[in-house]
Coordinates of C-alpha atoms and ligand atoms in Angstrom, one line a residue:
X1 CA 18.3 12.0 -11.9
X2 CA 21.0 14.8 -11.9
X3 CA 20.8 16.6 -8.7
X4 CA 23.2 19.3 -8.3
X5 CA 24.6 20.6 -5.4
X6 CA 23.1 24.2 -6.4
X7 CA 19.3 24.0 -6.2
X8 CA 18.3 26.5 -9.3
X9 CA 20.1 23.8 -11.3
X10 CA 18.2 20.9 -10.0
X11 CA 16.8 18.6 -13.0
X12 CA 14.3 16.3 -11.8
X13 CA 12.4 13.3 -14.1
X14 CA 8.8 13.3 -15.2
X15 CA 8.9 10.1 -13.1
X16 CA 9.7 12.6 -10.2
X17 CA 7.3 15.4 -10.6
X18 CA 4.6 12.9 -11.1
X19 CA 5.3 11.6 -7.5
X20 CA 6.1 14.7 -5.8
X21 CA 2.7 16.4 -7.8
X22 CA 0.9 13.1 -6.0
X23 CA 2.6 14.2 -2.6
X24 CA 1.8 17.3 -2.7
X25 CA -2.0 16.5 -3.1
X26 CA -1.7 14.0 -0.3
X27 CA -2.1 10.5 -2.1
X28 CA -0.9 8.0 0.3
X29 CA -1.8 4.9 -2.0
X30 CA -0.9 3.7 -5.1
X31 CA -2.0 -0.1 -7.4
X32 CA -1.0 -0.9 -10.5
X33 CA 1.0 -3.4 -12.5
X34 CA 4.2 -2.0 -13.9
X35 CA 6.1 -2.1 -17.0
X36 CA 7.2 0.3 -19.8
X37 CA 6.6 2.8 -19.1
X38 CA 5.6 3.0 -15.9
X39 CA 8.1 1.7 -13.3
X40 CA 10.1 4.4 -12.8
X41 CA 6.6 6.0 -11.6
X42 CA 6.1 3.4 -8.9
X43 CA 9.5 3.4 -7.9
X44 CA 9.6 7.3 -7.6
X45 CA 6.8 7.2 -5.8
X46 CA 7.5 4.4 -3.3
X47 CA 10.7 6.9 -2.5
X48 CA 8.5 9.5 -1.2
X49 CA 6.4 7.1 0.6
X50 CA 3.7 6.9 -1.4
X51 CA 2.9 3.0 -0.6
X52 CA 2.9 1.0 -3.6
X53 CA 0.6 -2.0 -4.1
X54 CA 1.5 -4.3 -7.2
X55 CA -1.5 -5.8 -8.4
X56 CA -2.0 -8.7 -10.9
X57 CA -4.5 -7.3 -12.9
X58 CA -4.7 -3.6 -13.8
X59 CA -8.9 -4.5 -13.2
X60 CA -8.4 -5.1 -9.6
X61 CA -6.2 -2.6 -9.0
X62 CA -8.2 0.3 -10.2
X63 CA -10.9 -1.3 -7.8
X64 CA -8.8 -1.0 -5.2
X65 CA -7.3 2.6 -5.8
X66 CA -11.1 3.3 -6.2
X67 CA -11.8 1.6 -2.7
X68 CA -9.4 3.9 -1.2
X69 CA -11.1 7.0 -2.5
X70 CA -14.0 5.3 -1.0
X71 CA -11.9 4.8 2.7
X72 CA -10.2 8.1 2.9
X73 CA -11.8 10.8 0.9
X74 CA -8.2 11.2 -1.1
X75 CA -7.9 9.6 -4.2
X76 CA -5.9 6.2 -4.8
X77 CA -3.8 6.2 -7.7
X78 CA -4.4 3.3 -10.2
X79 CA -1.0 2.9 -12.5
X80 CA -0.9 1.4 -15.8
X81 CA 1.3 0.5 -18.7
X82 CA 0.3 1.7 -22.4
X83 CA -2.7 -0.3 -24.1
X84 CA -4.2 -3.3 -22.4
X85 CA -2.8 -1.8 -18.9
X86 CA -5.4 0.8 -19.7
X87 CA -7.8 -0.6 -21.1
X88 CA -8.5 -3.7 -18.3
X89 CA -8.7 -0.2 -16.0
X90 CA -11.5 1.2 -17.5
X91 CA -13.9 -1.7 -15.4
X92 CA -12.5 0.1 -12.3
X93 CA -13.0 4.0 -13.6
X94 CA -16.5 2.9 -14.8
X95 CA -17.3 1.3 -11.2
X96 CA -16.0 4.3 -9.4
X97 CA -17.6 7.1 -11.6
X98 CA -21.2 4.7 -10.8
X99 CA -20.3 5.0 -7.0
X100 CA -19.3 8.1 -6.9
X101 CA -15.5 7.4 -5.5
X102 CA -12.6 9.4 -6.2
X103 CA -9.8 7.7 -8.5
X104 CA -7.1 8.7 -10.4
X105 CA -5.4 6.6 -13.2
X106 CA -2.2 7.4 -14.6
X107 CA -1.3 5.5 -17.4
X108 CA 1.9 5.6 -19.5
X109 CA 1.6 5.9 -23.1
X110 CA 3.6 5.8 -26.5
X111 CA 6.3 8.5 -27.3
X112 CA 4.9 11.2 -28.5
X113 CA 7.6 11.2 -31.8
X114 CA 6.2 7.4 -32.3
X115 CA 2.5 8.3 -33.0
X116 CA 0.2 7.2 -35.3
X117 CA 3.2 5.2 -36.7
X118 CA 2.0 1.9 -34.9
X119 CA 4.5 2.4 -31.8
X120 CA 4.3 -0.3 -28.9
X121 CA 0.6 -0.6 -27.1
X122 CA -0.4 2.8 -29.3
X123 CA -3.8 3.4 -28.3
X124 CA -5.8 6.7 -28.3
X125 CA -6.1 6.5 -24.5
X126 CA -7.4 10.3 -23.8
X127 CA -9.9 9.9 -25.9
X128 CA -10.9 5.9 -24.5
X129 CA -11.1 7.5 -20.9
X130 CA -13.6 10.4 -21.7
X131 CA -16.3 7.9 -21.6
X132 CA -15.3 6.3 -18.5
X133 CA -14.1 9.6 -16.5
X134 CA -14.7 13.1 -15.2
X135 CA -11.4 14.1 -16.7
X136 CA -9.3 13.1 -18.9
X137 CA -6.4 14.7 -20.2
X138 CA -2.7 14.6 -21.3
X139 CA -0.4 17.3 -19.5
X140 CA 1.3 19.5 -22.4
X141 CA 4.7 19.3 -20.8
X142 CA 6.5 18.1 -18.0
X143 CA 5.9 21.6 -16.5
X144 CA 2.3 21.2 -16.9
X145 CA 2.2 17.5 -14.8
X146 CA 1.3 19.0 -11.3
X147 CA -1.2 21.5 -12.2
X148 CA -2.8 18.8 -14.4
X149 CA -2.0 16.5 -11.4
X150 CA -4.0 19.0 -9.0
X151 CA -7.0 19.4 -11.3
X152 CA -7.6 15.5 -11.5
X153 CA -7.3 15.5 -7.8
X154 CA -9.6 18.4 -8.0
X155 CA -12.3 16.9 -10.1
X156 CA -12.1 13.9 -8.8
X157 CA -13.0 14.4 -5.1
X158 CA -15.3 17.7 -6.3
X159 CA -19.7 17.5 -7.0
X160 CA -20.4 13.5 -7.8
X161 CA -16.6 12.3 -6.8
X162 CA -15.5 10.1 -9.8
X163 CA -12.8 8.9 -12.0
X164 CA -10.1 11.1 -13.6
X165 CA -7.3 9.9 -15.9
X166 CA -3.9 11.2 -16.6
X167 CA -1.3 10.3 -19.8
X168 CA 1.8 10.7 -19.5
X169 CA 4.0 9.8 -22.7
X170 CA 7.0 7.3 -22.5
X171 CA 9.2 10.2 -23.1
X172 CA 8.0 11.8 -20.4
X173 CA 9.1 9.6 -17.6
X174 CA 12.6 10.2 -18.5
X175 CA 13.3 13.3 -19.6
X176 CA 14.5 15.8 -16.8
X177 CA 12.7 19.0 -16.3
X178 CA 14.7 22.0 -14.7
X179 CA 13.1 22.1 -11.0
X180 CA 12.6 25.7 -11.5
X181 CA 10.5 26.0 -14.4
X182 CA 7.9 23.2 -12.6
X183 CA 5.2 25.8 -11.5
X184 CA 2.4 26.1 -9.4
X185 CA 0.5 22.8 -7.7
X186 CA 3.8 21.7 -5.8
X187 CA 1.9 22.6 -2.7
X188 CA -1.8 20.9 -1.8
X189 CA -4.6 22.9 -2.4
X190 CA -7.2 22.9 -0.2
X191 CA -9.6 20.3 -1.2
X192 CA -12.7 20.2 0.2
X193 CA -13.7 16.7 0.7
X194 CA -17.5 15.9 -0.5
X195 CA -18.9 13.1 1.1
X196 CA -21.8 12.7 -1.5
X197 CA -22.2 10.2 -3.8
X198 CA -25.3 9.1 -5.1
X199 CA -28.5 10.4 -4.4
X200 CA -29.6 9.9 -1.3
X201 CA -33.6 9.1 -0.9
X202 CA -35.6 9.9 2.2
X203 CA -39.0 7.8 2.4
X204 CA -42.0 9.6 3.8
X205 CA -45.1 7.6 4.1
X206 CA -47.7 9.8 2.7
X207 CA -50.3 7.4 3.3
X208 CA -50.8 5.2 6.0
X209 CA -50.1 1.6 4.7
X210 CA -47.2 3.2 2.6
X211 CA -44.7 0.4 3.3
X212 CA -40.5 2.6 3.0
X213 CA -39.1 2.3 -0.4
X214 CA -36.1 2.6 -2.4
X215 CA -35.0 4.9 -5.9
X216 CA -35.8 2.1 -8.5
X217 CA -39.2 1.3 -6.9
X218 CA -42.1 2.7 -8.7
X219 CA -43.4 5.1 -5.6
X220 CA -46.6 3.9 -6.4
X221 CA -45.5 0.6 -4.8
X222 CA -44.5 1.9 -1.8
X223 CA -47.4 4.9 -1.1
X224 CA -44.8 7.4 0.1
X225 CA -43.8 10.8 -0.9
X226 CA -39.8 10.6 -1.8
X227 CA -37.3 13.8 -0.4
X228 CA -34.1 13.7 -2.7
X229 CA -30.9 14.6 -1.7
X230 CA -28.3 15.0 -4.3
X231 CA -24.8 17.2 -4.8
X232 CA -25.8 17.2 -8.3
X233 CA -28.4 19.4 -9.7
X234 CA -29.5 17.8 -13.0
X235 CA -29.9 14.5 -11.1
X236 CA -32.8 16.0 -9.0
X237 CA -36.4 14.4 -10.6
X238 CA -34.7 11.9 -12.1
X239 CA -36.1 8.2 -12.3
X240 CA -38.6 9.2 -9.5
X241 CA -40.7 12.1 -9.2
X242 CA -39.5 13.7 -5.6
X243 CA -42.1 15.4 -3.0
X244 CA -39.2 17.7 -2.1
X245 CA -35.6 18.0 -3.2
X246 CA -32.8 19.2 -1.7
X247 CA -29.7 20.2 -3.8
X248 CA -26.2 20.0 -1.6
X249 CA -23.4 17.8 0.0
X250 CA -25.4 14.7 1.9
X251 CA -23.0 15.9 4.8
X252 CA -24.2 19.9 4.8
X253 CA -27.9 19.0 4.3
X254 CA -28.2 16.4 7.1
X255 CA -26.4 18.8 9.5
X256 CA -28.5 21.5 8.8
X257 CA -31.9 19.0 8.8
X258 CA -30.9 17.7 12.4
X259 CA -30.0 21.2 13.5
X260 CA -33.9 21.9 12.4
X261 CA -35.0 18.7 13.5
X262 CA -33.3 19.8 17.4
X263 CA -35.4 23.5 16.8
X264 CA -38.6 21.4 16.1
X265 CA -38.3 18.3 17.3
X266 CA -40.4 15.8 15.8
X267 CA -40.2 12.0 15.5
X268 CA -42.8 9.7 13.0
X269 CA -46.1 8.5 15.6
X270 CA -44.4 5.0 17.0
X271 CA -48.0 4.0 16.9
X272 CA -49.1 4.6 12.9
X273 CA -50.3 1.6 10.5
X274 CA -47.3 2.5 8.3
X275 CA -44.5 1.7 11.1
X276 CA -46.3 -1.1 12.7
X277 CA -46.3 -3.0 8.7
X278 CA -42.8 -2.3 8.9
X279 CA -42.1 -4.1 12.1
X280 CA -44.2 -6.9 11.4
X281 CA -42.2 -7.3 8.2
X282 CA -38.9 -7.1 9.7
X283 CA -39.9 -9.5 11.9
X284 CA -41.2 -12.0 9.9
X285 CA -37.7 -11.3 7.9
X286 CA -35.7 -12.6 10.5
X287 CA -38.4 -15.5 11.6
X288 CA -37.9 -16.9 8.2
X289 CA -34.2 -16.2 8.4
X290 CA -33.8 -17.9 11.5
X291 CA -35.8 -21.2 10.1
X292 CA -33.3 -21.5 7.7
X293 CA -30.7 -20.7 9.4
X294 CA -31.3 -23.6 12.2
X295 CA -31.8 -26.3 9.5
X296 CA -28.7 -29.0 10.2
X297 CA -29.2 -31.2 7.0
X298 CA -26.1 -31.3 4.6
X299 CA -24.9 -29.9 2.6
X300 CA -25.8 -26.2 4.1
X301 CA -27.6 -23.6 2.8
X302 CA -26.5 -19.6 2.7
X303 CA -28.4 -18.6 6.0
X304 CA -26.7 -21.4 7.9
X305 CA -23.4 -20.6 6.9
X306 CA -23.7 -16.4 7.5
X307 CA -25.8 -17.6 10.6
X308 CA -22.4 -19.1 11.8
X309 CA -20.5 -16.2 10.6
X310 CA -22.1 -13.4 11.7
X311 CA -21.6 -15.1 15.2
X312 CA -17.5 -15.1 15.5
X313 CA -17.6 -11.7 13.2
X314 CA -15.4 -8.9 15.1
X315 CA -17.7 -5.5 15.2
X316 CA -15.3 -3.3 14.2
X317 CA -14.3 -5.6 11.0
X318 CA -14.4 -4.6 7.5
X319 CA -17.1 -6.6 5.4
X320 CA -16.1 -6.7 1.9
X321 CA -18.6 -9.3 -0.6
X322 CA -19.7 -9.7 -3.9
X323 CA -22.0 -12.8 -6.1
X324 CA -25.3 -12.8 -6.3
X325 CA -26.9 -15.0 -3.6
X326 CA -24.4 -14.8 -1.7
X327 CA -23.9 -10.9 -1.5
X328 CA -27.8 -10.6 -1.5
X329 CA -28.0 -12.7 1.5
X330 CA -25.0 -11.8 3.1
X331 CA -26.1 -8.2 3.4
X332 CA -29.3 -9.4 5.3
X333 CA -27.3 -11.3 7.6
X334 CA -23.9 -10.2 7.9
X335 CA -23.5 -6.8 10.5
X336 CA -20.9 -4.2 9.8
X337 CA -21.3 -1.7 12.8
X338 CA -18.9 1.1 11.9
X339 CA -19.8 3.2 9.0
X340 CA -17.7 3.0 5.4
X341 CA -16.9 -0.5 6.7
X342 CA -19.0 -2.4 4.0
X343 CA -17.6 -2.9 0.4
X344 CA -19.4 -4.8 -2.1
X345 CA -20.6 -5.1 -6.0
X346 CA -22.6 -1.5 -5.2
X347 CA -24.9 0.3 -7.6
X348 CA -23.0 -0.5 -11.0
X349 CA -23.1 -4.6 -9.4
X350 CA -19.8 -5.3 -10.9
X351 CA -18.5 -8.7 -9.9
X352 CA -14.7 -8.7 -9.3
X353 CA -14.2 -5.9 -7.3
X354 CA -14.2 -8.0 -3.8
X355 CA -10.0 -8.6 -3.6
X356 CA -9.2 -5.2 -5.1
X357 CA -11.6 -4.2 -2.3
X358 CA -10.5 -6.4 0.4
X359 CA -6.8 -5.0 -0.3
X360 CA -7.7 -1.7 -0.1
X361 CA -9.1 -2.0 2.8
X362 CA -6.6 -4.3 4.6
X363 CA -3.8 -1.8 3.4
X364 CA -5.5 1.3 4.7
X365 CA -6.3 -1.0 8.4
X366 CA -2.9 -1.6 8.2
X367 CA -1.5 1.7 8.4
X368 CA -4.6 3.6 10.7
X369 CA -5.9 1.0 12.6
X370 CA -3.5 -2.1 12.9
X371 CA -5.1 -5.2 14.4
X372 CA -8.4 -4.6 12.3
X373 CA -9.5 -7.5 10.2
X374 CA -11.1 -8.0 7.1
X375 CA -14.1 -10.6 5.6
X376 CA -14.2 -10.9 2.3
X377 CA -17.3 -13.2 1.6
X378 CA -17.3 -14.3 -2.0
X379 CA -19.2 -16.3 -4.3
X380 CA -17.5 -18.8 -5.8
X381 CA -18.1 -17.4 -9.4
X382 CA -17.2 -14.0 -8.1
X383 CA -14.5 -15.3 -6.5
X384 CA -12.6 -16.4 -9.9
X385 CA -12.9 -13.1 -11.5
X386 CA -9.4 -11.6 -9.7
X387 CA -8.5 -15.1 -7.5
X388 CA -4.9 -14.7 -8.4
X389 CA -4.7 -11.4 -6.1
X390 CA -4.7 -14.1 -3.3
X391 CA -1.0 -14.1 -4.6
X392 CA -1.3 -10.1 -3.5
X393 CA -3.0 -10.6 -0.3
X394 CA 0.1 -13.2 0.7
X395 CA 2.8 -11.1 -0.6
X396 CA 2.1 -8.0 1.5
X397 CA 0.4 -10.3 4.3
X398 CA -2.5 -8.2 4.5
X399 CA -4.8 -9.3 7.5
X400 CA -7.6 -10.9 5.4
X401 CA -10.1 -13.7 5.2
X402 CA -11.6 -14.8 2.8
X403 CA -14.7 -17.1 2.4
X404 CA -15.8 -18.7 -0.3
X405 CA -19.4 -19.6 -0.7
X406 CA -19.1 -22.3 -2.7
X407 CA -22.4 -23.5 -4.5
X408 CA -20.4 -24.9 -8.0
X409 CA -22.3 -21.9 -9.6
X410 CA -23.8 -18.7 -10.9
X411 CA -26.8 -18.4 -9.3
X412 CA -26.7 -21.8 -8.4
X413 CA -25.0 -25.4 -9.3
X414 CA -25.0 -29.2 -9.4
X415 CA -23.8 -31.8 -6.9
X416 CA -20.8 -33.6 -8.8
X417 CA -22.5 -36.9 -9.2
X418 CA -25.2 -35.2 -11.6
X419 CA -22.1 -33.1 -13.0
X420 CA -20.3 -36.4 -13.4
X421 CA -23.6 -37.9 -15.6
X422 CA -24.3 -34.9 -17.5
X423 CA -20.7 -34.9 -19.4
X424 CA -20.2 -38.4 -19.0
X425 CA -21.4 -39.1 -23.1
X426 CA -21.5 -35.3 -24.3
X427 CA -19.1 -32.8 -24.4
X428 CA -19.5 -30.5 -21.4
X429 CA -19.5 -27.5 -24.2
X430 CA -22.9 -28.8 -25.5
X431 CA -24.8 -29.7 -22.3
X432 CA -23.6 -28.0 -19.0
X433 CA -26.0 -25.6 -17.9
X434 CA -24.6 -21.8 -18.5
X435 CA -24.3 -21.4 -14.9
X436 CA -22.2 -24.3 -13.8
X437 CA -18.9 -24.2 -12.6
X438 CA -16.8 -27.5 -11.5
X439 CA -18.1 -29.0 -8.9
X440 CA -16.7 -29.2 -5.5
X441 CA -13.6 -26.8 -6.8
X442 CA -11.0 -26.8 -4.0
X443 CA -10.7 -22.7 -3.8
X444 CA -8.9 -22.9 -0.3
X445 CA -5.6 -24.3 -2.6
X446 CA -5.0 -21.3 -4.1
X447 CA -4.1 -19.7 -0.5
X448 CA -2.3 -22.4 0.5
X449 CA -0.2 -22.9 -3.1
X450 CA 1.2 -18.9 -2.1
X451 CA 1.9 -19.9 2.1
X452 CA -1.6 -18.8 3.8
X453 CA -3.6 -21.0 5.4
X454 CA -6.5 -22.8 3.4
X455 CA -9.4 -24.5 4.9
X456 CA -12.3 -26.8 3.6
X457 CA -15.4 -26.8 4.9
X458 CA -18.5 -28.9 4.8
X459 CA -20.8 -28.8 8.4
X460 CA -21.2 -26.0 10.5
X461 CA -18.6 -27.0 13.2
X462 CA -15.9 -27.2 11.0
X463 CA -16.8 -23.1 9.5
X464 CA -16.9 -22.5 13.2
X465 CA -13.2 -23.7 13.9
X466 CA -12.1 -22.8 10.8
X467 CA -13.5 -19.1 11.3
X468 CA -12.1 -19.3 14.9
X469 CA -8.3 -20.2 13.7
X470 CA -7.9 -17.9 10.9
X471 CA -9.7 -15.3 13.1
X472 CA -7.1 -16.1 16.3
X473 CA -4.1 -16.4 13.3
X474 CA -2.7 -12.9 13.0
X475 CA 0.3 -14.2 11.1
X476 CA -1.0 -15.5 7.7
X477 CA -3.9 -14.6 5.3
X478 CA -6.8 -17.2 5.1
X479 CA -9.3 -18.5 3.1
X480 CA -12.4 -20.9 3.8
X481 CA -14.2 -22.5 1.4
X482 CA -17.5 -23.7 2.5
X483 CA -19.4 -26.1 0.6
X484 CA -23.2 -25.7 0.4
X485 CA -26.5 -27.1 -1.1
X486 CA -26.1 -26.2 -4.9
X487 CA -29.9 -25.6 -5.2
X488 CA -29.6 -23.4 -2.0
X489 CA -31.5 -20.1 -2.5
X490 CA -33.3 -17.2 -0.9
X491 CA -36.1 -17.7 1.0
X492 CA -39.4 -16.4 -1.2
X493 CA -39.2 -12.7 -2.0
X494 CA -42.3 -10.5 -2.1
X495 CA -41.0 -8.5 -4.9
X496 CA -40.3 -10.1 -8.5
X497 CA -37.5 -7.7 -9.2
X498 CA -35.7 -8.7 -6.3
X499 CA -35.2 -12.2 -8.1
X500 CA -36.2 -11.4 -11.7
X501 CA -32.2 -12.0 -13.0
X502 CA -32.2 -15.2 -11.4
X503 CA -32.9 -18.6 -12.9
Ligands
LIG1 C1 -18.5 -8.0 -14.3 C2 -19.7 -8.8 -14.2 N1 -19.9 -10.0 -15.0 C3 -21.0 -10.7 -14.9 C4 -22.0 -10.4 -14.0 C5 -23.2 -11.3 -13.9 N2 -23.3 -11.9 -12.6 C6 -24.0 -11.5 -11.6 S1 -23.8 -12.3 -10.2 C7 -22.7 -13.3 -10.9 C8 -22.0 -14.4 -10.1 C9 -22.9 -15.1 -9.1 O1 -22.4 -16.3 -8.7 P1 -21.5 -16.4 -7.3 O2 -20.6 -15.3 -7.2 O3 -21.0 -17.8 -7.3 O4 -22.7 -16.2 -6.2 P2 -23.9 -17.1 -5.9 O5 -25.1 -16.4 -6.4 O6 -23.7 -18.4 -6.6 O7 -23.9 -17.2 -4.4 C10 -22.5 -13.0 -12.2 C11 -21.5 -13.7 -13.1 C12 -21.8 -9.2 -13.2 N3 -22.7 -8.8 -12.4 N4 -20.7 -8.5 -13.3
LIG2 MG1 -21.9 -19.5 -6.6

């Protein structure tokens, strides 16, 4: 850059007013992976503080930038290379517009004298983004960058929060813009900051052995009357016909219903058939929970193991999981007590989000509440989607466990002696059950091979020191890989969709 003593002469790069348009709208975080040509971004931005996070997958870092929007209410900035940068990005823009969480991705693209004539990574990535966004657009100039900048801040935080995506061509980076003739959008705009995401369903027994209910339930199931809240109009009477909906910001409407609740109070009869069938049923929930949980025969079986881990679990943690089982299970077991302090595969049940996740969160602990730890209980199969971010989690030495739950499966697995006869005269390609991973896979290596500690685990005293070093280790990143029953499952569902997916 050519700064000049005399300020109406100052040239600065695209590369520049891309980080100083981010400033100004107040985005503190930044993931990507860098290359041409982006790294002049991520440098440009790491010199006005911005922090930059490299990732090793542009997937898991646009679930992490995504995680922040999620954290903070201010978008995190996802950068990407030309291409395939963007392209393994769109998972994350898809799972953030699903959640409703703010995220910007700025990818670099070809130069704009080089298209259409097959330049490096060409790819018409505006138009790939629409699909996936809430905005997608290519500033006109390097003039144009912070108001564009601004509006995808704008849109993305604004109504349903969601993904927004920015283009900037390779020339772009480079060339130097007079500091003058950038306009407008250097300063932050007042954003208001919409807590909504989804629609938010209220149950209201309507009949007496109604028995609560959730969006995707028939209501006829559950015999209640339904009150919608949603920031988004069209989505009122949608999937489920509503006894009442209210249209607004979750945060507005819930003020304003406890400020009429406080005028009239009014609290559902302790007494009533409908709240004494829920009470029974939670209770027979945890009964059965607890059974399992106290079983001591070996391998162990998912309640045993969150049993144990709910137990050492610091209140104020971060809970970050993902799989199938083990998510499912987990969230019945494992307590987070403040709020925006679980992160998991969420209404669009993408797996691979849980290290993007588990970064984002350890990054943001890091810098507002230091000391704060995070859990990150994986499956094993969920696990292998973005392992190699372990590498990540050691580099910047983020304060995080991890814990494998390690069934050798999808779903579920086989011990390795049956593994062992099943390939032992075919090829594994023509008889190993679909959901089968390698037996007995030694996950806690991977921490160790990059300097954290790795631990493995097969009876419930060894999860509980394990859990207890890595928890008293504030020096190195962890991981624990605990072995259980491969045939271990839920305990019997009432409701065939809740297991339907499952073999
Ligand atoms: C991106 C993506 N790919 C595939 C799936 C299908 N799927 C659902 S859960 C799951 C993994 C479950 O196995 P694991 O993480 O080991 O948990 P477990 O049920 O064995 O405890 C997969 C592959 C998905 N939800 N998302
Ligand atoms: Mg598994």
């Amino acid at each position: 850059m050519s700064e000049s003593s005399n300020r109406s002469e100052e040239r600065l790069s695209g590369a520049k007013v891309i980080a100083r348009a981010l400033q100004a709208q107040n985005v503190q975080y930044m993931f990507g992976v860098v290359g041409i040509p982006v790294t002049e971004i991520a440098l440009a931005a790491q010199e006005l503080g911005i922090r930059y996070i490299g990732m090793r997958n542009e997937q898991a870092a646009s679930y992490a930038a995504s995680a922040v929007g999620y954290l903070t209410g201010r978008p995190g900035v996802c950068l990407v290379v030309s291409g395939p940068g963007l392209i393994h990005a769109l998972g994350g823009m898809a799972n953030a517009n699903m959640n409703c969480w703010p995220l910007i991705v700025i990818g670099g693209s070809s130069e704009r004298n080089q298209e259409t004539m097959g330049d490096f990574q060409e790819f018409p990535q505006v138009e790939a983004c629409r699909l996936y966004s809430k905005f997608s657009a290519r500033p006109s100039s390097i003039e144009a960058i912070p108001s564009v900048i601004e509006k995808a801040v704008r849109i993305s935080i604004y109504g349903r929060p969601g993904a927004c995506y920015v283009d900037v061509p390779a020339d772009f980076v480079t060339l130097h813009a007079n500091v003058n003739s950038i306009k407008c959008c250097l300063c932050p705009r007042r954003a208001q900051y919409q807590e909504a995401g989804r629609t938010v369903w209220i149950a209201v027994p309507a009949h007496s052995h109604g028995q609560g209910c959730r969006s995707r339930q028939p209501s006829e199931l559950c015999g209640c009357s339904q009150v919608q809240i949603d920031i988004c109009a069209e989505e009122l009477g949608n999937n489920v016909k509503p006894a009442v909906t209210l249209l607004g910001d979750i945060n507005a409407v819930t003020k304003q219903l406890l400020e009429q609740f406080d005028k009239t109070p009014w609290q559902y009869p302790p007494e009533s058939k409908w709240w004494n069938i829920l009470k029974e049923k939670m209770k027979s929930n945890e009964a059965a929970s607890k059974e399992l949980a106290s079983k001591t025969s070996l391998p162990m079986n998912y309640y045993t193991v969150f049993h144990h881990v709910q137990k050492q679990l610091p209140k104020d943690c971060f809970v970050v999981s993902e799989g199938a089982n083990t998510m499912d299970i987990g969230r019945t077991v494992l307590q987070n007590y403040l709020p925006r302090h679980r992160l998991d595969a969420g209404t669009f049940g993408t797996m691979g989000v849980g290290l993007g996740f588990a970064i984002a969160a350890a990054v943001v602990a890091k810098d507002r509440s230091p000391g704060q730890r995070v859990i990150c209980v994986e499956g094993d199969s969920a696990f292998g989607f973005s392992g190699m971010e372990v590498e990540t989690i050691c580099r910047y030495n983020l304060p995080i466990i991890v814990l494998v739950v390690n069934n050798n499966g999808i779903y579920q697995g086989f011990d390795a002696d049956t593994w062992k006869e099943m390939v032992k005269f075919q090829d594994a390609v023509t008889v190993a059950p679909p959901m089968c991973l390698l037996p007995n896979s030694r996950y806690e290596q991977v921490m160790a091979a990059f300097g954290g500690k790795g631990y493995f685990v097969q009876t419930p005293e060894e999860l509980h020191r394990s859990l207890k070093q890595a928890l008293e280790d504030t020096t190195a990143p962890s991981l624990i890989n605990v072995m259980i029953e491969p045939q271990s499952t839920r305990k019997a569902q009432d409701f065939h969709w809740l297991t339907r997916s499952n073999m």
